[in-house]
mmCIF file of C-alpha atoms in Angstrom:
data_model
loop_
_atom_site.group_PDB
_atom_site.id
_atom_site.type_symbol
_atom_site.label_atom_id
_atom_site.label_comp_id
_atom_site.label_asym_id
_atom_site.label_seq_id
_atom_site.Cartn_x
_atom_site.Cartn_y
_atom_site.Cartn_z
ATOM 1 C CA MET D 1 15.063 0.982 -71.624
ATOM 2 C CA LYS D 2 14.513 -2.803 -71.336
ATOM 3 C CA LYS D 3 12.219 -2.186 -68.282
ATOM 4 C CA LEU D 4 10.155 0.522 -70.279
ATOM 5 C CA ILE D 5 9.623 -2.098 -73.177
ATOM 6 C CA MET D 6 8.585 -4.655 -70.709
ATOM 7 C CA SER D 7 6.243 -2.355 -68.868
ATOM 8 C CA ILE D 8 4.553 -1.268 -72.225
ATOM 9 C CA ALA D 9 4.193 -5.020 -73.069
ATOM 10 C CA VAL D 10 2.607 -5.808 -69.922
ATOM 11 C CA VAL D 11 0.212 -2.871 -70.329
ATOM 12 C CA ALA D 12 -0.592 -3.974 -73.872
ATOM 13 C CA ALA D 13 -1.043 -7.452 -72.721
ATOM 14 C CA MET D 14 -3.603 -6.411 -70.101
ATOM 15 C CA PHE D 15 -5.730 -4.374 -72.679
ATOM 16 C CA ALA D 16 -5.329 -7.173 -75.278
ATOM 17 C CA SER D 17 -6.491 -9.914 -72.807
ATOM 18 C CA GLY D 18 -9.885 -8.200 -72.327
ATOM 19 C CA ALA D 19 -10.334 -10.339 -69.166
ATOM 20 C CA SER D 20 -13.619 -8.746 -68.106
ATOM 21 C CA TYR D 21 -14.908 -8.394 -71.727
ATOM 22 C CA ALA D 22 -14.173 -11.973 -72.938
ATOM 23 C CA GLY D 23 -16.364 -12.712 -76.006
ATOM 24 C CA CYS D 24 -16.429 -9.204 -77.245
ATOM 25 C CA ASN D 25 -14.868 -7.780 -80.312
ATOM 26 C CA GLN D 26 -15.274 -10.873 -82.443
ATOM 27 C CA TRP D 27 -17.192 -11.673 -85.413
ATOM 28 C CA GLY D 28 -19.376 -14.714 -85.346
ATOM 29 C CA VAL D 29 -22.905 -15.924 -85.719
ATOM 30 C CA VAL D 30 -25.119 -14.253 -83.252
ATOM 31 C CA ASN D 31 -26.446 -17.075 -81.074
ATOM 32 C CA TYR D 32 -28.387 -15.247 -78.286
ATOM 33 C CA VAL D 33 -29.228 -11.631 -77.302
ATOM 34 C CA TYR D 34 -30.630 -10.565 -74.130
ATOM 35 C CA LYS D 35 -31.374 -6.835 -73.350
ATOM 36 C CA ALA D 36 -30.871 -6.522 -69.531
ATOM 37 C CA ASN D 37 -31.800 -3.393 -67.508
ATOM 38 C CA ASN D 38 -28.098 -2.525 -67.308
ATOM 39 C CA GLY D 39 -26.841 -3.595 -70.647
ATOM 40 C CA VAL D 40 -26.941 -6.049 -73.342
ATOM 41 C CA LEU D 41 -25.805 -9.661 -73.191
ATOM 42 C CA ALA D 42 -25.004 -11.386 -76.469
ATOM 43 C CA ILE D 43 -23.484 -14.802 -77.310
ATOM 44 C CA ILE D 44 -21.450 -14.393 -80.524
ATOM 45 C CA GLY D 45 -19.905 -17.366 -82.101
ATOM 46 C CA GLY D 46 -20.639 -19.258 -78.926
ATOM 47 C CA THR D 47 -18.852 -16.811 -76.686
ATOM 48 C CA ALA D 48 -20.651 -14.456 -74.323
ATOM 49 C CA CYS D 49 -20.162 -10.746 -74.218
ATOM 50 C CA PHE D 50 -21.737 -8.314 -71.871
ATOM 51 C CA VAL D 51 -21.632 -4.540 -72.457
ATOM 52 C CA SER D 52 -23.221 -2.108 -70.029
ATOM 53 C CA VAL D 53 -25.228 0.297 -71.725
ATOM 54 C CA THR D 54 -28.688 1.789 -70.725
ATOM 55 C CA GLY D 55 -31.653 3.405 -72.445
ATOM 56 C CA THR D 56 -32.285 3.519 -76.139
ATOM 57 C CA ASN D 57 -28.670 2.496 -76.669
ATOM 58 C CA ALA D 58 -29.216 -0.722 -75.270
ATOM 59 C CA THR D 59 -32.582 -1.290 -76.928
ATOM 60 C CA ALA D 60 -30.842 -0.201 -80.452
ATOM 61 C CA ILE D 61 -28.031 -2.626 -79.891
ATOM 62 C CA ALA D 62 -30.174 -5.507 -78.788
ATOM 63 C CA ALA D 63 -32.581 -5.048 -81.862
ATOM 64 C CA VAL D 64 -29.637 -4.933 -84.344
ATOM 65 C CA LEU D 65 -28.200 -8.036 -82.802
ATOM 66 C CA ALA D 66 -31.696 -9.907 -82.784
ATOM 67 C CA THR D 67 -32.055 -9.304 -86.416
ATOM 68 C CA ALA D 68 -28.951 -11.078 -87.080
ATOM 69 C CA ASN D 69 -29.942 -13.662 -84.556
ATOM 70 C CA ALA D 70 -33.223 -14.342 -86.247
ATOM 71 C CA ASN D 71 -31.525 -14.792 -89.609
ATOM 72 C CA ASN D 72 -28.504 -16.871 -88.374
ATOM 73 C CA LYS D 73 -26.187 -14.105 -89.590
ATOM 74 C CA MET D 74 -22.947 -12.919 -88.161
ATOM 75 C CA GLY D 75 -22.389 -9.943 -85.909
ATOM 76 C CA TYR D 76 -20.074 -7.924 -84.036
ATOM 77 C CA LEU D 77 -20.168 -6.175 -80.486
ATOM 78 C CA THR D 78 -17.385 -4.158 -79.098
ATOM 79 C CA THR D 79 -16.679 -3.390 -75.312
ATOM 80 C CA THR D 80 -18.109 0.010 -75.835
ATOM 81 C CA GLY D 81 -21.484 -1.062 -77.392
ATOM 82 C CA GLU D 82 -20.759 -0.561 -81.082
ATOM 83 C CA VAL D 83 -22.434 -3.097 -82.940
ATOM 84 C CA ALA D 84 -22.278 -4.464 -86.698
ATOM 85 C CA ILE D 85 -24.133 -7.268 -88.320
ATOM 86 C CA GLU D 86 -23.620 -9.244 -91.626
ATOM 87 C CA TYR D 87 -25.448 -7.488 -94.462
ATOM 88 C CA GLN D 88 -28.821 -9.244 -94.940
ATOM 89 C CA MET U 1 38.707 14.988 12.048
ATOM 90 C CA TYR U 2 38.246 17.050 8.900
ATOM 91 C CA LYS U 3 39.900 14.417 6.567
ATOM 92 C CA THR U 4 37.314 11.964 7.992
ATOM 93 C CA LEU U 5 34.439 14.283 7.401
ATOM 94 C CA ILE U 6 35.538 15.148 3.737
ATOM 95 C CA GLY U 7 36.104 11.361 3.190
ATOM 96 C CA MET U 8 32.564 10.735 4.298
ATOM 97 C CA LEU U 9 31.223 13.456 2.209
ATOM 98 C CA ALA U 10 33.101 12.413 -0.810
ATOM 99 C CA GLY U 11 31.817 8.857 -0.435
ATOM 100 C CA ALA U 12 28.167 10.031 -0.104
ATOM 101 C CA LEU U 13 28.514 12.128 -3.175
ATOM 102 C CA LEU U 14 30.105 9.317 -5.179
ATOM 103 C CA THR U 15 27.355 6.852 -4.073
ATOM 104 C CA LEU U 16 24.519 9.408 -5.112
ATOM 105 C CA ALA U 17 26.364 10.080 -8.484
ATOM 106 C CA GLY U 18 26.463 6.320 -8.967
ATOM 107 C CA THR U 19 22.743 5.721 -8.286
ATOM 108 C CA HIS U 20 21.698 8.565 -10.481
ATOM 109 C CA LEU U 21 23.930 7.439 -13.450
ATOM 110 C CA PHE U 22 22.600 3.901 -13.141
ATOM 111 C CA ARG U 23 19.033 5.107 -13.324
ATOM 112 C CA ALA U 24 19.843 7.162 -16.281
ATOM 113 C CA ASP U 25 21.257 4.156 -18.076
ATOM 114 C CA GLU U 26 18.247 2.065 -17.314
ATOM 115 C CA PRO U 27 16.116 2.881 -20.517
ATOM 116 C CA ALA U 28 19.010 2.313 -22.865
ATOM 117 C CA SER U 29 19.977 -0.984 -21.066
ATOM 118 C CA GLN U 30 16.374 -2.065 -21.387
ATOM 119 C CA ASN U 31 16.381 -1.442 -25.171
ATOM 120 C CA LYS U 32 19.450 -3.476 -25.399
ATOM 121 C CA LEU U 33 18.522 -6.188 -23.201
ATOM 122 C CA PRO U 34 16.956 -8.614 -25.764
ATOM 123 C CA GLN U 35 20.011 -8.074 -28.104
ATOM 124 C CA ALA U 36 22.469 -8.609 -25.405
ATOM 125 C CA GLN U 37 20.790 -11.643 -23.727
ATOM 126 C CA ALA U 38 19.136 -13.418 -26.504
ATOM 127 C CA PRO U 39 21.031 -13.765 -29.801
ATOM 128 C CA VAL U 40 18.748 -13.694 -32.939
ATOM 129 C CA THR U 41 18.352 -17.175 -34.381
ATOM 130 C CA THR U 42 15.987 -18.752 -36.695
ATOM 131 C CA ALA U 43 14.075 -20.354 -33.958
ATOM 132 C CA SER U 44 13.710 -17.178 -32.035
ATOM 133 C CA LEU U 45 12.456 -15.324 -35.252
ATOM 134 C CA ASP U 46 9.917 -18.129 -35.900
ATOM 135 C CA GLN U 47 8.774 -17.750 -32.293
ATOM 136 C CA ARG U 48 8.386 -13.955 -32.703
ATOM 137 C CA LEU U 49 6.557 -14.608 -36.008
ATOM 138 C CA VAL U 50 4.150 -16.925 -34.181
ATOM 139 C CA GLN U 51 3.658 -14.371 -31.502
ATOM 140 C CA ILE U 52 2.888 -11.615 -34.065
ATOM 141 C CA ALA U 53 0.586 -13.913 -35.849
ATOM 142 C CA SER U 54 -1.319 -14.623 -32.695
ATOM 143 C CA GLU U 55 -1.665 -10.902 -31.777
ATOM 144 C CA LEU U 56 -2.708 -10.209 -35.312
ATOM 145 C CA ALA U 57 -5.428 -12.907 -34.941
ATOM 146 C CA LEU U 58 -6.480 -11.294 -31.696
ATOM 147 C CA LEU U 59 -6.545 -7.995 -33.340
ATOM 148 C CA GLN U 60 -8.568 -9.201 -36.307
ATOM 149 C CA ALA U 61 -11.138 -10.931 -33.923
ATOM 150 C CA SER U 62 -11.542 -7.568 -32.031
ATOM 151 C CA VAL U 63 -12.062 -5.894 -35.379
ATOM 152 C CA ASP U 64 -14.706 -8.570 -36.408
ATOM 153 C CA ARG U 65 -16.382 -8.032 -33.114
ATOM 154 C CA LEU U 66 -16.427 -4.247 -33.576
ATOM 155 C CA ASN U 67 -17.872 -4.497 -37.104
ATOM 156 C CA ALA U 68 -20.481 -6.949 -35.965
ATOM 157 C CA GLY U 69 -21.327 -4.575 -33.238
ATOM 158 C CA ILE U 70 -21.557 -1.731 -35.855
ATOM 159 C CA SER U 71 -23.760 -3.787 -38.322
ATOM 160 C CA HIS U 72 -26.053 -5.094 -35.819
ATOM 161 C CA SER U 73 -26.445 -2.054 -33.607
ATOM 162 C CA PRO U 74 -29.903 -1.050 -32.749
ATOM 163 C CA ALA U 75 -29.478 2.327 -34.233
ATOM 164 C CA VAL U 76 -29.036 0.841 -37.809
ATOM 165 C CA ALA U 77 -31.346 -2.065 -37.428
ATOM 166 C CA PRO U 78 -33.347 -3.003 -40.485
ATOM 167 C CA PRO U 79 -37.165 -2.406 -40.477
ATOM 168 C CA GLU U 80 -39.385 -5.051 -39.188
ATOM 169 C CA ASN U 81 -41.140 -5.617 -42.437
ATOM 170 C CA VAL U 82 -37.735 -6.956 -43.965
ATOM 171 C CA ALA U 83 -37.235 -10.670 -44.004
ATOM 172 C CA GLN U 84 -34.328 -11.696 -41.995
ATOM 173 C CA SER U 85 -34.355 -15.448 -42.239
ATOM 174 C CA GLY U 86 -32.798 -17.607 -44.877
ATOM 175 C CA PRO U 87 -29.132 -17.429 -46.266
ATOM 176 C CA LEU U 88 -29.622 -14.917 -48.866
ATOM 177 C CA ALA U 89 -32.186 -12.582 -47.171
ATOM 178 C CA SER U 90 -29.990 -11.382 -44.229
ATOM 179 C CA PRO U 91 -26.875 -9.978 -46.328
ATOM 180 C CA MET U 92 -29.086 -8.370 -48.927
ATOM 181 C CA ASN U 93 -31.170 -6.660 -46.541
ATOM 182 C CA ALA U 94 -28.619 -5.639 -43.984
ATOM 183 C CA THR U 95 -28.635 -1.987 -43.356
ATOM 184 C CA VAL U 96 -25.210 -0.512 -43.676
ATOM 185 C CA PRO U 97 -24.232 2.851 -41.723
ATOM 186 C CA LYS U 98 -23.670 5.487 -44.355
ATOM 187 C CA GLY U 99 -20.244 6.838 -44.555
ATOM 188 C CA ASP U 100 -18.660 3.683 -43.571
ATOM 189 C CA ASN U 101 -16.909 2.817 -46.943
ATOM 190 C CA ARG U 102 -15.205 -0.227 -45.522
ATOM 191 C CA MET U 103 -18.449 -1.702 -44.425
ATOM 192 C CA ASP U 104 -20.196 -0.669 -47.643
ATOM 193 C CA ALA U 105 -17.497 -2.744 -49.592
ATOM 194 C CA LYS U 106 -17.741 -5.653 -47.372
ATOM 195 C CA GLU U 107 -21.525 -5.824 -47.610
ATOM 196 C CA LEU U 108 -21.358 -5.211 -51.283
ATOM 197 C CA ALA U 109 -19.039 -8.076 -51.901
ATOM 198 C CA LEU U 110 -21.372 -10.207 -49.941
ATOM 199 C CA GLN U 111 -24.272 -8.946 -51.907
ATOM 200 C CA LYS U 112 -22.363 -9.656 -55.245
ATOM 201 C CA GLN U 113 -21.479 -13.130 -53.884
ATOM 202 C CA ASN U 114 -25.001 -13.861 -52.986
ATOM 203 C CA ALA U 115 -26.145 -12.812 -56.490
ATOM 204 C CA LEU U 116 -23.693 -15.095 -58.279
ATOM 205 C CA ASN U 117 -24.626 -17.896 -55.871
ATOM 206 C CA GLN U 118 -28.216 -17.250 -56.865
ATOM 207 C CA SER U 119 -27.265 -17.547 -60.568
ATOM 208 C CA SER U 120 -25.823 -20.906 -60.063
ATOM 209 C CA SER U 121 -28.861 -22.247 -57.978
ATOM 210 C CA ALA U 122 -31.050 -25.162 -59.630
ATOM 211 C CA GLY U 123 -33.396 -24.262 -62.256
ATOM 212 C CA MET U 124 -32.222 -20.693 -62.490
ATOM 213 C CA THR U 125 -32.303 -19.020 -65.884
ATOM 214 C CA LEU U 126 -30.754 -15.841 -67.233
ATOM 215 C CA PRO U 127 -34.138 -13.855 -67.454
ATOM 216 C CA ASP U 128 -34.943 -15.162 -63.875
ATOM 217 C CA PHE U 129 -31.737 -14.068 -62.515
ATOM 218 C CA MET U 130 -31.831 -10.667 -64.046
ATOM 219 C CA ALA U 131 -35.231 -10.235 -62.423
ATOM 220 C CA SER U 132 -34.217 -11.548 -58.992
ATOM 221 C CA LYS U 133 -34.062 -9.375 -55.935
ATOM 222 C CA GLN U 134 -30.414 -10.458 -55.314
ATOM 223 C CA PHE U 135 -29.544 -9.040 -58.810
ATOM 224 C CA THR U 136 -31.630 -5.905 -59.085
ATOM 225 C CA GLY U 137 -30.875 -4.997 -55.536
ATOM 226 C CA LEU U 138 -27.168 -4.307 -56.615
ATOM 227 C CA PRO U 139 -25.967 -0.759 -57.484
ATOM 228 C CA PRO U 140 -25.345 -0.505 -61.187
ATOM 229 C CA GLU U 141 -21.663 -0.769 -60.886
ATOM 230 C CA ALA U 142 -21.972 -4.097 -58.823
ATOM 231 C CA GLN U 143 -24.517 -5.257 -61.595
ATOM 232 C CA ASP U 144 -21.924 -4.850 -64.151
ATOM 233 C CA GLU U 145 -19.388 -6.759 -62.297
ATOM 234 C CA VAL U 146 -21.532 -9.693 -61.518
ATOM 235 C CA MET U 147 -22.698 -9.791 -65.202
ATOM 236 C CA GLN U 148 -18.752 -9.851 -66.219
ATOM 237 C CA GLU U 149 -18.290 -12.608 -63.827
ATOM 238 C CA LEU U 150 -21.284 -14.406 -65.072
ATOM 239 C CA VAL U 151 -19.941 -14.043 -68.640
ATOM 240 C CA ARG U 152 -16.581 -15.439 -67.457
ATOM 241 C CA ARG U 153 -18.228 -18.307 -65.936
ATOM 242 C CA PHE U 154 -20.392 -19.003 -69.066
ATOM 243 C CA ASN U 155 -17.413 -18.730 -71.356
ATOM 244 C CA ASN U 156 -15.455 -21.168 -69.037
ATOM 245 C CA GLY U 157 -18.167 -23.780 -69.110
ATOM 246 C CA GLU U 158 -18.922 -23.313 -65.557
ATOM 247 C CA ILE U 159 -22.479 -22.561 -66.293
ATOM 248 C CA ASP U 160 -25.022 -25.043 -67.985
ATOM 249 C CA ARG U 161 -25.788 -23.279 -71.230
ATOM 250 C CA LYS U 162 -28.853 -25.308 -71.897
ATOM 251 C CA GLN U 163 -30.400 -24.713 -68.643
ATOM 252 C CA PHE U 164 -29.373 -21.111 -68.007
ATOM 253 C CA ILE U 165 -30.097 -19.417 -71.370
ATOM 254 C CA PRO U 166 -33.463 -20.604 -72.815
ATOM 255 C CA GLY U 167 -33.658 -20.073 -76.511
ATOM 256 C CA TYR U 168 -29.768 -20.300 -76.938
ATOM 257 C CA LYS U 169 -28.847 -21.271 -80.550
ATOM 258 C CA TYR U 170 -26.175 -23.938 -80.416
#
């Protein structure tokens, strides 16, 4: 039982750490947005986040975040490319 | 007379039987020889480890030579119009035999490393890097991995933000 709880804790920690997605999933002022050919790189609250999305999704995400960036507003980007920005 | 003859025959038989039995025991005795003659000690184990390590090194060298032979064999030589000089051109343009997953992974790792090295070269900016041959030449999955590594370096302060990201709001 103890081993099971420890295993679950380790797995949870792995998910929570988000090692390869540092900077994602956090609110902050959108400092920078760059639409790459394979995804979107955003720097939110001074921390970079890159999500790999292509096509119109990437364009839409970059456009939304660029709006926040232009107006010094806050934004949010998840590792799966969901985006939200502060109401203008 | 008979007794002498029987005695000689019995002696010959015993000699033959003894010789045969000795030969049958030879493999087993060979297996047991190291244990019987040399007791296992830390020093002997260390010596054995060193021996194994040297054998492994020799094997690795053989594998490397084999890999080098595969990657540079005339059958898979890159076309003449591909630049082969310079530290970055060669690994990026190396032709990898299809179906050799191990070689693919090795070449891919080299290419990703080259791309990351390119990102930290003097005067390099994010847009320039994204448009660079070292980056665009990577498969999509490798591009994602390179980007994640780039993000990690950025967040760890290993990348000069002012230089690398023009237009970044501080």
